CSV table of C-alpha atoms in Angstrom, one decimal:
chain,number,residue,atom,x,y,z
A,92,MET,CA,0.5,-14.7,-26.5
A,93,ASP,CA,-1.0,-11.7,-24.8
A,94,THR,CA,0.3,-11.7,-21.3
A,95,GLN,CA,-1.4,-8.4,-20.3
A,96,TRP,CA,-3.9,-8.8,-17.5
A,97,PRO,CA,-7.5,-7.8,-18.3
A,98,ARG,CA,-8.5,-4.1,-17.9
A,99,PHE,CA,-11.0,-3.0,-15.3
A,100,GLU,CA,-12.6,0.4,-15.3
A,101,VAL,CA,-12.4,2.2,-11.9
A,102,PHE,CA,-15.2,4.4,-10.5
A,103,GLU,CA,-14.4,6.7,-7.6
A,104,GLN,CA,-16.7,8.5,-5.2
A,105,ALA,CA,-15.1,11.5,-3.6
A,106,ARG,CA,-17.6,12.0,-0.8
A,107,PRO,CA,-20.6,10.0,0.4
A,108,GLY,CA,-23.7,11.1,-1.6
A,109,GLN,CA,-21.8,12.1,-4.7
A,110,PRO,CA,-22.0,10.1,-7.9
A,111,HIS,CA,-19.3,7.6,-8.6
A,112,ARG,CA,-17.2,8.8,-11.6
A,113,ASN,CA,-14.8,7.0,-13.8
A,114,ALA,CA,-11.2,7.7,-12.7
A,115,GLY,CA,-9.4,5.6,-15.3
A,116,ALA,CA,-8.5,1.9,-15.6
A,117,VAL,CA,-6.2,-0.7,-14.1
A,118,HIS,CA,-5.0,-4.1,-15.2
A,119,ALA,CA,-5.5,-6.9,-12.8
A,120,PRO,CA,-5.9,-10.7,-12.8
A,121,ASP,CA,-9.3,-10.6,-11.1
A,122,ALA,CA,-11.8,-8.2,-9.5
A,123,GLU,CA,-10.3,-8.3,-6.0
A,124,MET,CA,-6.9,-7.4,-7.2
A,125,ALA,CA,-8.4,-4.7,-9.5
A,126,LEU,CA,-10.0,-3.1,-6.4
A,127,GLN,CA,-6.7,-3.1,-4.6
A,128,ASN,CA,-4.8,-1.8,-7.7
A,129,ALA,CA,-7.5,0.9,-8.1
A,130,ARG,CA,-6.9,2.0,-4.5
A,131,ASP,CA,-3.2,2.2,-5.0
A,132,VAL,CA,-3.2,3.9,-8.4
A,133,PHE,CA,-6.1,6.4,-7.8
A,134,VAL,CA,-6.4,7.0,-4.1
A,135,ARG,CA,-2.8,8.1,-3.3
A,136,ARG,CA,-4.3,11.6,-2.6
A,137,PRO,CA,-7.1,12.1,-0.2
A,138,ASP,CA,-10.9,12.3,-0.8
A,139,CYS,CA,-12.2,8.9,-1.7
A,140,ALA,CA,-15.2,7.4,0.1
A,141,SER,CA,-15.9,4.3,-2.2
A,142,LEU,CA,-14.5,2.5,-5.2
A,143,TRP,CA,-16.1,0.3,-7.8
A,144,VAL,CA,-14.4,-1.7,-10.5
A,145,ALA,CA,-15.9,-3.5,-13.5
A,146,PRO,CA,-14.2,-5.5,-16.2
A,147,GLU,CA,-14.0,-3.5,-19.4
A,148,ALA,CA,-15.2,-6.6,-21.3
A,149,ALA,CA,-18.5,-6.4,-19.4
A,150,ILE,CA,-19.3,-2.8,-20.2
A,151,TYR,CA,-21.7,-2.0,-23.0
A,152,SER,CA,-20.6,1.3,-24.3
A,153,ARG,CA,-22.1,3.5,-27.0
A,154,THR,CA,-21.4,7.1,-28.2
A,155,ALA,CA,-24.1,9.5,-29.3
A,156,GLU,CA,-22.7,9.2,-32.8
A,157,GLU,CA,-23.0,5.5,-32.8
A,158,LEU,CA,-26.6,5.7,-31.6
A,159,THR,CA,-27.7,8.1,-34.3
A,160,ALA,CA,-25.8,6.4,-37.1
A,161,GLY,CA,-26.5,2.8,-36.4
A,162,GLU,CA,-29.9,1.0,-36.4
A,163,ALA,CA,-31.3,0.5,-33.0
A,164,GLU,CA,-29.8,-2.6,-31.6
A,165,ALA,CA,-32.4,-5.1,-30.5
A,166,GLY,CA,-30.7,-7.2,-27.8
A,167,ASP,CA,-32.3,-10.1,-26.1
A,168,GLU,CA,-35.9,-9.2,-25.4
A,169,HIS,CA,-36.9,-12.4,-23.8
A,170,GLY,CA,-34.0,-13.2,-21.4
A,171,PRO,CA,-34.4,-12.8,-17.7
A,172,THR,CA,-34.2,-9.3,-16.4
A,173,GLN,CA,-31.2,-8.1,-14.4
A,174,MET,CA,-30.0,-4.8,-12.9
A,175,TYR,CA,-27.7,-2.6,-14.9
A,176,GLN,CA,-25.9,0.5,-13.7
A,177,VAL,CA,-26.0,3.5,-16.0
A,178,PHE,CA,-23.1,5.9,-16.6
A,179,GLN,CA,-23.0,8.9,-18.8
A,180,LYS,CA,-20.6,11.5,-20.1
A,181,GLN,CA,-22.5,14.6,-20.8
A,182,SER,CA,-20.4,16.3,-23.5
A,183,GLN,CA,-16.9,16.8,-24.9
A,184,ARG,CA,-16.4,20.0,-23.0
A,185,GLN,CA,-13.4,19.9,-20.8
A,186,ALA,CA,-15.3,20.4,-17.5
A,187,GLU,CA,-17.4,17.4,-18.4
A,188,THR,CA,-14.8,14.8,-19.2
A,189,PHE,CA,-15.9,12.3,-16.6
A,190,VAL,CA,-18.2,9.3,-17.1
A,191,ASN,CA,-20.6,9.7,-14.1
A,192,HIS,CA,-23.0,7.2,-12.5
A,193,LEU,CA,-26.6,8.2,-12.9
A,194,GLY,CA,-28.6,5.2,-11.4
A,195,SER,CA,-29.8,1.8,-12.3
A,196,VAL,CA,-32.4,0.1,-14.5
A,197,GLU,CA,-33.9,-3.4,-14.8
A,198,ALA,CA,-33.7,-4.8,-18.3
A,199,SER,CA,-33.4,-8.0,-20.2
A,200,SER,CA,-30.3,-6.9,-22.1
A,201,PRO,CA,-27.7,-4.1,-22.2
A,202,GLU,CA,-29.4,-2.7,-25.3
A,203,ALA,CA,-32.8,-2.6,-23.6
A,204,ALA,CA,-31.1,-1.1,-20.6
A,205,LEU,CA,-29.7,1.7,-22.7
A,206,ARG,CA,-33.1,2.4,-24.3
A,207,GLN,CA,-34.6,2.7,-20.9
A,208,ALA,CA,-31.8,4.9,-19.7
A,209,ALA,CA,-32.2,7.3,-22.7
A,210,GLU,CA,-35.9,7.6,-21.8
A,211,GLN,CA,-35.2,8.3,-18.2
A,212,TRP,CA,-32.1,10.6,-18.4
A,213,GLY,CA,-32.5,12.1,-21.9
A,214,LYS,CA,-30.7,11.5,-25.1
A,215,GLY,CA,-28.2,14.4,-24.8
A,216,ALA,CA,-25.4,12.2,-23.5
A,217,TRP,CA,-22.1,12.0,-25.4
A,218,VAL,CA,-21.2,8.6,-24.1
A,219,TRP,CA,-23.3,5.9,-22.4
A,220,TRP,CA,-21.8,3.0,-20.4
A,221,ILE,CA,-24.2,0.2,-19.3
A,222,VAL,CA,-22.7,-2.1,-16.7
A,223,PRO,CA,-24.4,-5.3,-15.4
A,224,GLU,CA,-24.7,-5.0,-11.6
A,225,SER,CA,-23.3,-8.5,-11.3
A,226,ALA,CA,-20.0,-7.4,-13.0
A,227,ILE,CA,-19.3,-4.6,-10.4
A,228,THR,CA,-17.1,-5.2,-7.3
A,229,ARG,CA,-17.3,-2.6,-4.6
A,230,SER,CA,-15.2,-1.5,-1.6
A,231,THR,CA,-17.2,-2.1,1.5
A,232,GLU,CA,-17.7,0.4,4.3
A,233,ALA,CA,-15.8,-1.8,6.7
A,234,GLU,CA,-12.8,-1.6,4.3
A,235,ALA,CA,-13.0,2.1,3.8
A,236,ALA,CA,-11.1,2.9,7.0
A,237,SER,CA,-8.0,1.0,6.0
A,238,MET,CA,-8.3,1.7,2.2
A,239,PHE,CA,-8.9,5.4,2.2
A,240,ALA,CA,-8.5,7.1,5.6
A,241,PRO,CA,-4.7,6.8,5.8
A,242,ALA,CA,-4.3,8.9,2.7
A,243,LEU,CA,-5.7,11.9,4.7
A,244,ASN,CA,-2.6,11.8,6.9
A,245,LYS,CA,-0.1,11.9,4.1
A,246,PRO,CA,0.5,15.6,3.3
A,247,TYR,CA,4.0,14.5,2.0
A,248,ARG,CA,2.3,13.0,-1.0
A,249,GLN,CA,1.1,16.4,-2.1
A,250,PRO,CA,3.5,18.3,-4.4
A,251,ASN,CA,2.9,21.6,-2.5
A,252,TYR,CA,4.3,20.0,0.7
A,253,TYR,CA,7.9,20.5,-0.5
A,254,HIS,CA,8.1,24.3,-1.1
A,255,VAL,CA,10.4,23.6,-4.0
A,256,GLN,CA,9.9,27.0,-5.6
A,257,THR,CA,10.6,28.9,-2.5
A,258,GLN,CA,13.8,26.9,-1.9
A,259,MET,CA,14.9,27.3,-5.5
A,260,ARG,CA,14.5,31.1,-5.3
A,261,ALA,CA,16.6,31.1,-2.2
A,262,VAL,CA,19.3,28.9,-3.9
A,263,ARG,CA,19.3,31.2,-7.0
A,264,ALA,CA,19.6,34.3,-4.8
A,265,HIS,CA,22.9,32.9,-3.5
A,266,ASP,CA,24.2,31.3,-6.6
A,267,PRO,CA,27.0,33.3,-8.3
A,268,ASP,CA,26.6,31.3,-11.6
A,269,GLU,CA,23.0,32.4,-11.7
A,270,ASP,CA,24.1,36.1,-11.4
A,271,GLU,CA,26.4,35.8,-14.4
A,272,ALA,CA,23.7,34.3,-16.6
B,193,MET,CA,11.7,15.2,26.8
B,194,ILE,CA,9.1,13.0,28.5
B,195,ALA,CA,10.1,11.0,31.5
B,196,PRO,CA,10.3,7.5,30.1
B,197,PRO,CA,7.9,5.1,31.9
B,198,HIS,CA,10.8,2.5,31.7
B,199,PRO,CA,14.4,2.9,30.6
B,200,ALA,CA,14.1,-0.1,28.2
B,201,LEU,CA,11.2,1.5,26.3
B,202,ALA,CA,13.3,3.7,24.0
B,203,PRO,CA,15.5,0.9,22.7
B,204,GLN,CA,12.4,-1.3,22.2
B,205,LEU,CA,10.8,1.4,20.1
B,206,LEU,CA,14.0,2.0,18.2
B,207,ALA,CA,13.9,-1.7,17.1
B,208,LEU,CA,10.4,-1.2,15.8
B,209,ALA,CA,11.4,1.9,13.9
B,210,ASP,CA,14.5,0.3,12.4
B,211,ASP,CA,12.5,-2.7,11.2
B,212,GLU,CA,10.1,-0.3,9.4
B,213,LEU,CA,12.8,1.9,8.0
B,214,ILE,CA,15.0,-0.8,6.5
B,215,LEU,CA,12.1,-2.8,5.2
B,216,GLY,CA,10.7,0.3,3.6
B,217,HIS,CA,14.1,1.0,2.0
B,218,ARG,CA,14.4,-2.6,0.6
B,219,ASP,CA,10.8,-2.4,-0.7
B,220,SER,CA,11.6,0.9,-2.4
B,221,GLU,CA,14.3,-0.9,-4.4
B,222,TRP,CA,11.4,-2.4,-6.4
B,223,CYS,CA,10.3,1.1,-7.6
B,224,GLY,CA,10.5,0.9,-11.4
B,225,HIS,CA,11.2,-2.9,-11.3
B,226,ALA,CA,8.0,-4.6,-10.2
B,227,PRO,CA,6.4,-7.0,-12.7
B,228,ILE,CA,3.5,-4.8,-13.7
B,229,LEU,CA,2.8,-1.1,-13.5
B,230,GLU,CA,-0.1,-1.2,-11.1
B,231,GLU,CA,1.9,-3.3,-8.6
B,232,ASP,CA,4.9,-1.1,-9.0
B,233,ILE,CA,2.8,1.8,-7.7
B,234,ALA,CA,1.2,-0.4,-5.0
B,235,PHE,CA,4.6,-1.7,-3.7
B,236,ALA,CA,6.1,1.8,-3.8
B,237,ASN,CA,3.1,3.0,-1.8
B,238,LEU,CA,3.7,0.3,0.7
B,239,ALA,CA,7.4,1.2,0.9
B,240,GLN,CA,6.4,4.8,1.6
B,241,ASP,CA,3.9,3.7,4.3
B,242,GLU,CA,6.6,1.7,6.1
B,243,LEU,CA,8.9,4.8,6.0
B,244,GLY,CA,6.0,6.8,7.4
B,245,HIS,CA,5.5,4.3,10.2
B,246,ALA,CA,9.3,4.4,11.0
B,247,ALA,CA,9.1,8.2,11.2
B,248,LEU,CA,6.3,7.9,13.8
B,249,TRP,CA,8.3,5.4,15.9
B,250,TYR,CA,11.5,7.6,15.7
B,251,ARG,CA,9.5,10.5,16.9
B,252,LEU,CA,8.5,8.6,20.0
B,253,VAL,CA,12.1,7.6,20.5
B,254,GLU,CA,13.1,11.2,20.3
B,255,GLN,CA,10.5,12.1,23.0
B,256,LEU,CA,12.0,9.5,25.3
B,257,SER,CA,15.7,9.9,24.5
B,258,GLN,CA,16.3,13.2,22.7
B,259,ALA,CA,18.0,11.3,19.8
B,260,ARG,CA,17.0,13.2,16.6
B,261,PRO,CA,15.3,11.0,13.9
B,262,ASP,CA,17.5,12.4,11.1
B,263,HIS,CA,20.5,11.6,13.1
B,264,LEU,CA,19.3,8.1,13.9
B,265,VAL,CA,18.5,7.3,10.3
B,266,PHE,CA,21.4,9.0,8.4
B,267,PHE,CA,24.3,9.3,10.8
B,268,ARG,CA,24.1,6.0,12.8
B,269,GLN,CA,26.5,3.2,12.0
B,270,ALA,CA,25.2,-0.3,11.1
B,271,LYS,CA,26.4,-1.8,14.4
B,272,HIS,CA,24.1,0.5,16.3
B,273,TYR,CA,21.0,-0.4,14.3
B,274,ARG,CA,18.6,-2.8,16.0
B,275,CYS,CA,16.5,-4.2,13.1
B,276,ALA,CA,15.9,-7.9,12.6
B,277,GLN,CA,18.0,-9.5,9.9
B,278,LEU,CA,14.8,-10.3,7.9
B,279,VAL,CA,14.5,-6.7,6.7
B,280,THR,CA,18.1,-6.3,5.7
B,281,LEU,CA,18.1,-9.2,3.2
B,282,PRO,CA,18.7,-8.1,-0.4
B,283,LYS,CA,15.5,-7.7,-2.4
B,284,GLY,CA,15.5,-11.1,-4.1
B,285,ASP,CA,12.9,-12.0,-6.7
B,286,TRP,CA,9.2,-11.0,-6.7
B,287,ALA,CA,8.1,-14.0,-4.7
B,288,TYR,CA,10.7,-13.4,-2.1
B,289,ALA,CA,9.9,-9.7,-1.8
B,290,MET,CA,6.2,-10.3,-1.5
B,291,LEU,CA,6.5,-13.2,1.0
B,292,ARG,CA,8.9,-11.1,3.2
B,293,GLN,CA,6.4,-8.3,3.2
B,294,PHE,CA,3.6,-10.7,4.0
B,295,LEU,CA,5.4,-12.3,6.9
B,296,PHE,CA,6.2,-8.8,8.3
B,297,ASP,CA,2.6,-7.6,7.8
B,298,ALA,CA,1.3,-10.6,9.6
B,299,ALA,CA,3.7,-9.9,12.5
B,300,GLU,CA,2.4,-6.3,12.5
B,301,ALA,CA,-1.2,-7.4,12.5
B,302,VAL,CA,-0.4,-9.4,15.7
B,303,ARG,CA,1.9,-6.8,17.4
B,304,LEU,CA,0.0,-3.6,16.8
B,305,PRO,CA,-3.2,-4.4,18.7
B,306,GLY,CA,-1.0,-5.3,21.7
B,307,LEU,CA,0.9,-2.1,21.4
B,308,ALA,CA,-2.4,-0.2,21.0
B,309,ALA,CA,-3.3,-1.5,24.5
B,310,SER,CA,0.0,-0.2,26.0
B,311,ARG,CA,-0.2,1.7,29.2
B,312,TYR,CA,2.1,4.3,27.7
B,313,ALA,CA,-0.5,6.5,25.9
B,314,PRO,CA,1.7,8.0,23.1
B,315,LEU,CA,2.7,4.4,22.1
B,316,ALA,CA,-0.9,3.2,22.2
B,317,GLU,CA,-2.0,6.1,20.0
B,318,THR,CA,0.7,5.6,17.4
B,319,ALA,CA,0.1,1.9,17.2
B,320,ALA,CA,-3.6,2.5,16.7
B,321,LYS,CA,-2.8,4.9,13.8
B,322,ILE,CA,-0.4,2.5,12.1
B,323,GLN,CA,-2.8,-0.5,12.6
B,324,THR,CA,-5.4,1.0,10.2
B,325,GLU,CA,-3.0,1.0,7.4
B,326,GLU,CA,-1.4,-2.4,8.1
B,327,ILE,CA,-4.9,-4.0,7.7
B,328,TYR,CA,-4.7,-3.0,4.1
B,329,HIS,CA,-1.0,-4.1,3.7
B,330,LEU,CA,-1.9,-7.6,5.0
B,331,ARG,CA,-4.9,-7.8,2.7
B,332,HIS,CA,-2.8,-6.9,-0.3
B,333,THR,CA,0.2,-9.2,0.4
B,334,ARG,CA,-2.1,-12.0,1.5
B,335,ALA,CA,-3.9,-11.8,-1.9
B,336,TRP,CA,-0.5,-12.0,-3.7
B,337,VAL,CA,0.8,-14.9,-1.6
B,338,ARG,CA,-2.3,-16.9,-2.5
B,339,ARG,CA,-2.1,-16.2,-6.2
B,340,LEU,CA,1.7,-16.9,-6.4
B,341,GLY,CA,1.4,-20.0,-4.3
B,342,LEU,CA,-1.4,-21.4,-6.3
B,343,GLY,CA,-0.4,-19.8,-9.7
B,344,THR,CA,2.0,-21.7,-12.0
B,345,GLU,CA,4.5,-24.4,-11.2
B,346,GLU,CA,7.3,-21.8,-11.3
B,347,SER,CA,5.5,-19.2,-9.1
B,348,HIS,CA,4.8,-22.0,-6.6
B,349,ARG,CA,8.4,-23.2,-6.7
B,350,ARG,CA,9.7,-19.7,-6.1
B,351,MET,CA,7.3,-19.1,-3.2
B,352,GLN,CA,8.3,-22.3,-1.5
B,353,ALA,CA,12.0,-21.5,-1.9
B,354,ALA,CA,11.3,-18.0,-0.5
B,355,LEU,CA,9.5,-19.4,2.5
B,356,ASP,CA,12.3,-22.0,3.2
B,357,ALA,CA,14.8,-19.1,3.1
B,358,LEU,CA,12.8,-16.5,5.0
B,359,TRP,CA,11.0,-18.4,7.8
B,360,PRO,CA,14.0,-18.6,10.2
B,361,TYR,CA,14.6,-14.9,9.6
B,362,ALA,CA,11.0,-14.0,10.3
B,363,LEU,CA,11.1,-16.0,13.6
B,364,GLN,CA,13.7,-13.4,14.8
B,365,LEU,CA,10.9,-10.8,14.9
B,366,PHE,CA,9.6,-12.4,18.1
B,367,VAL,CA,12.9,-13.0,19.9
B,368,PRO,CA,12.5,-10.8,23.0
B,369,LEU,CA,14.9,-7.8,23.3
B,370,THR,CA,17.0,-7.3,26.4
B,371,ASP,CA,14.5,-6.2,29.2
B,372,GLU,CA,11.5,-6.8,27.0
B,373,ALA,CA,10.0,-9.1,29.7
B,374,ALA,CA,10.2,-6.2,32.1
B,375,LEU,CA,8.3,-3.9,29.6
B,376,THR,CA,5.7,-6.6,29.2
B,377,ALA,CA,5.3,-7.0,33.0
B,378,ALA,CA,4.8,-3.2,33.2
B,379,GLY,CA,2.0,-3.4,30.7
B,380,LEU,CA,3.9,-1.4,28.1
B,381,VAL,CA,4.4,-3.9,25.3
B,382,PRO,CA,2.6,-7.3,24.6
B,383,ALA,CA,4.2,-10.6,25.5
B,384,ALA,CA,6.6,-11.9,22.7
B,385,ALA,CA,5.8,-15.6,23.1
B,386,ALA,CA,2.0,-15.2,22.8
B,387,MET,CA,2.5,-12.9,19.8
B,388,GLN,CA,4.6,-15.5,18.1
B,389,GLN,CA,2.0,-18.2,18.5
B,390,GLU,CA,-0.7,-15.9,17.2
B,391,TRP,CA,1.5,-14.9,14.2
B,392,GLU,CA,2.3,-18.5,13.3
B,393,ALA,CA,-1.4,-19.3,13.3
B,394,LEU,CA,-2.3,-16.2,11.2
B,395,ALA,CA,0.5,-16.5,8.7
B,396,GLY,CA,0.3,-20.3,8.7
B,397,ALA,CA,-3.4,-20.2,7.6
B,398,THR,CA,-2.7,-18.2,4.5
B,399,LEU,CA,0.5,-20.1,3.7
B,400,HIS,CA,-1.5,-23.4,4.0
B,401,ASP,CA,-4.2,-22.0,1.7
B,402,ALA,CA,-1.5,-21.1,-0.8
B,403,GLY,CA,-0.2,-24.6,-0.8
B,404,LEU,CA,3.0,-23.7,0.9
B,405,VAL,CA,4.7,-25.7,3.6
B,406,ILE,CA,6.4,-24.0,6.6
B,407,PRO,CA,9.9,-25.6,7.1
B,408,ALA,CA,9.8,-27.9,10.1
B,409,GLY,CA,12.0,-27.4,13.2
B,410,ALA,CA,13.3,-24.0,12.1
B,411,GLU,CA,14.9,-21.7,14.7
B,412,ALA,CA,15.3,-17.9,14.7
B,413,VAL,CA,18.4,-16.9,12.7
B,414,ALA,CA,19.8,-14.8,15.6
B,415,GLN,CA,19.0,-14.4,19.2
B,416,ASP,CA,20.4,-10.9,19.6
B,417,ARG,CA,19.7,-7.8,17.4
B,418,ARG,CA,23.3,-6.7,17.9
B,419,GLU,CA,24.1,-9.3,15.3
B,420,ILE,CA,23.2,-7.3,12.3
B,421,GLY,CA,24.2,-9.8,9.6
B,422,PRO,CA,26.2,-9.1,6.4
B,423,HIS,CA,23.7,-7.0,4.4
B,424,LEU,CA,23.0,-3.9,6.5
B,425,PRO,CA,26.3,-2.0,6.0
B,426,GLY,CA,26.0,-2.0,2.2
B,427,LEU,CA,22.4,-0.8,2.5
B,428,LEU,CA,23.3,2.0,4.8
B,429,ASP,CA,26.3,3.1,2.7
B,430,GLU,CA,23.8,3.8,-0.1
B,431,MET,CA,21.0,5.2,2.0
B,432,GLN,CA,23.2,7.5,4.0
B,433,ALA,CA,25.5,8.6,1.2
B,434,VAL,CA,23.9,11.9,0.4
B,435,ALA,CA,23.2,13.0,3.9
B,436,ARG,CA,26.8,12.1,4.9
B,437,LEU,CA,28.2,14.1,2.0
B,438,GLU,CA,26.3,17.2,3.0
B,439,GLY,CA,26.7,16.8,6.7
B,440,PRO,CA,24.1,17.0,9.5
B,441,GLU,CA,23.7,20.8,9.5
B,442,VAL,CA,22.2,21.0,6.0
B,443,GLY,CA,18.5,21.8,5.9
B,444,TRP,CA,16.2,19.8,3.6
């Protein structure tokens, strides 16, 4: 039996107005715990204004390769429309390794949402993620103060707080064993 | 040194600091041992937060009494600590650790707004700062208490056993310290009896939701914080070992 909890992808917004970008994933039994785990795993260091989580199972993901190789996937054309959030990774270049939020579309299926997204934002993307709005759980503004603000007052969580190199140099300077070596 | 607004204030703040320090230390014993990686990180965060809160309270104690925080933490004997016995108890199983943290967080949720209204401004400011973070702690531990209480037969059984064991210890958090009534009368700290009532309602609601029953007729395990219980000396032996080996003059 698989006892692992489901995976949730985590999207972090560093400052208000910036796009949410994928920070990684957490395991959690449900969305509320996923949001809390996301906070604890990814917001130990400052600069977070908002978090979103979405179950990996709900994310429709296609790479550029898959889109060119495979036939266009039809999807349900007659179902009721709903809102999808669109995320995109621009390329494989190291500076562009994040899956960023672009905006939302209304569509009757994730496949239709992806076609719409490609028209709107161009086909140059390396990876697309299409996430139903209904699958996303967000931190609220009211929660932000207790979830994110305290991290700003914790310089001791930053590695540069400890001046380890300076102290090691001082120790070495006085260590006779070090002189012999 | 600041002229203390009341001679009993420094000992009162020392008790708050000791509670946070020792609970933070006990929580830190879960680092690397929690049931799932994400929660291991979350609980270690929480432990570090409690140590951070302790540091803030020790700093206030220092301003009032000139006792240095490092000395208070690393060179004080167990018999001079003033923490409640709740925080000294060995870490137990996951249900026990989570429930203890929840009961403590609920107590903080009740105490901190009162302290934030203290007439002693440095105390009020510190309480307001800690309060923000404790809102998150309570949210996190409350979510766990619900899920463990309503989870499986085994998780429920362990939670109820933890509650039966911990409740009398948690009640000690609201036993007034010597001269606490005078501090309350001076508008420096909130009234203990009212806080206890509010805490029982707050914690009780979550426990009830989680299908757990508060043991009836329980009384606080001790009336005086000078009774430290059997577990603190061993904890301090470990926590203070390195500092005592190097002596108080070594810089960190």
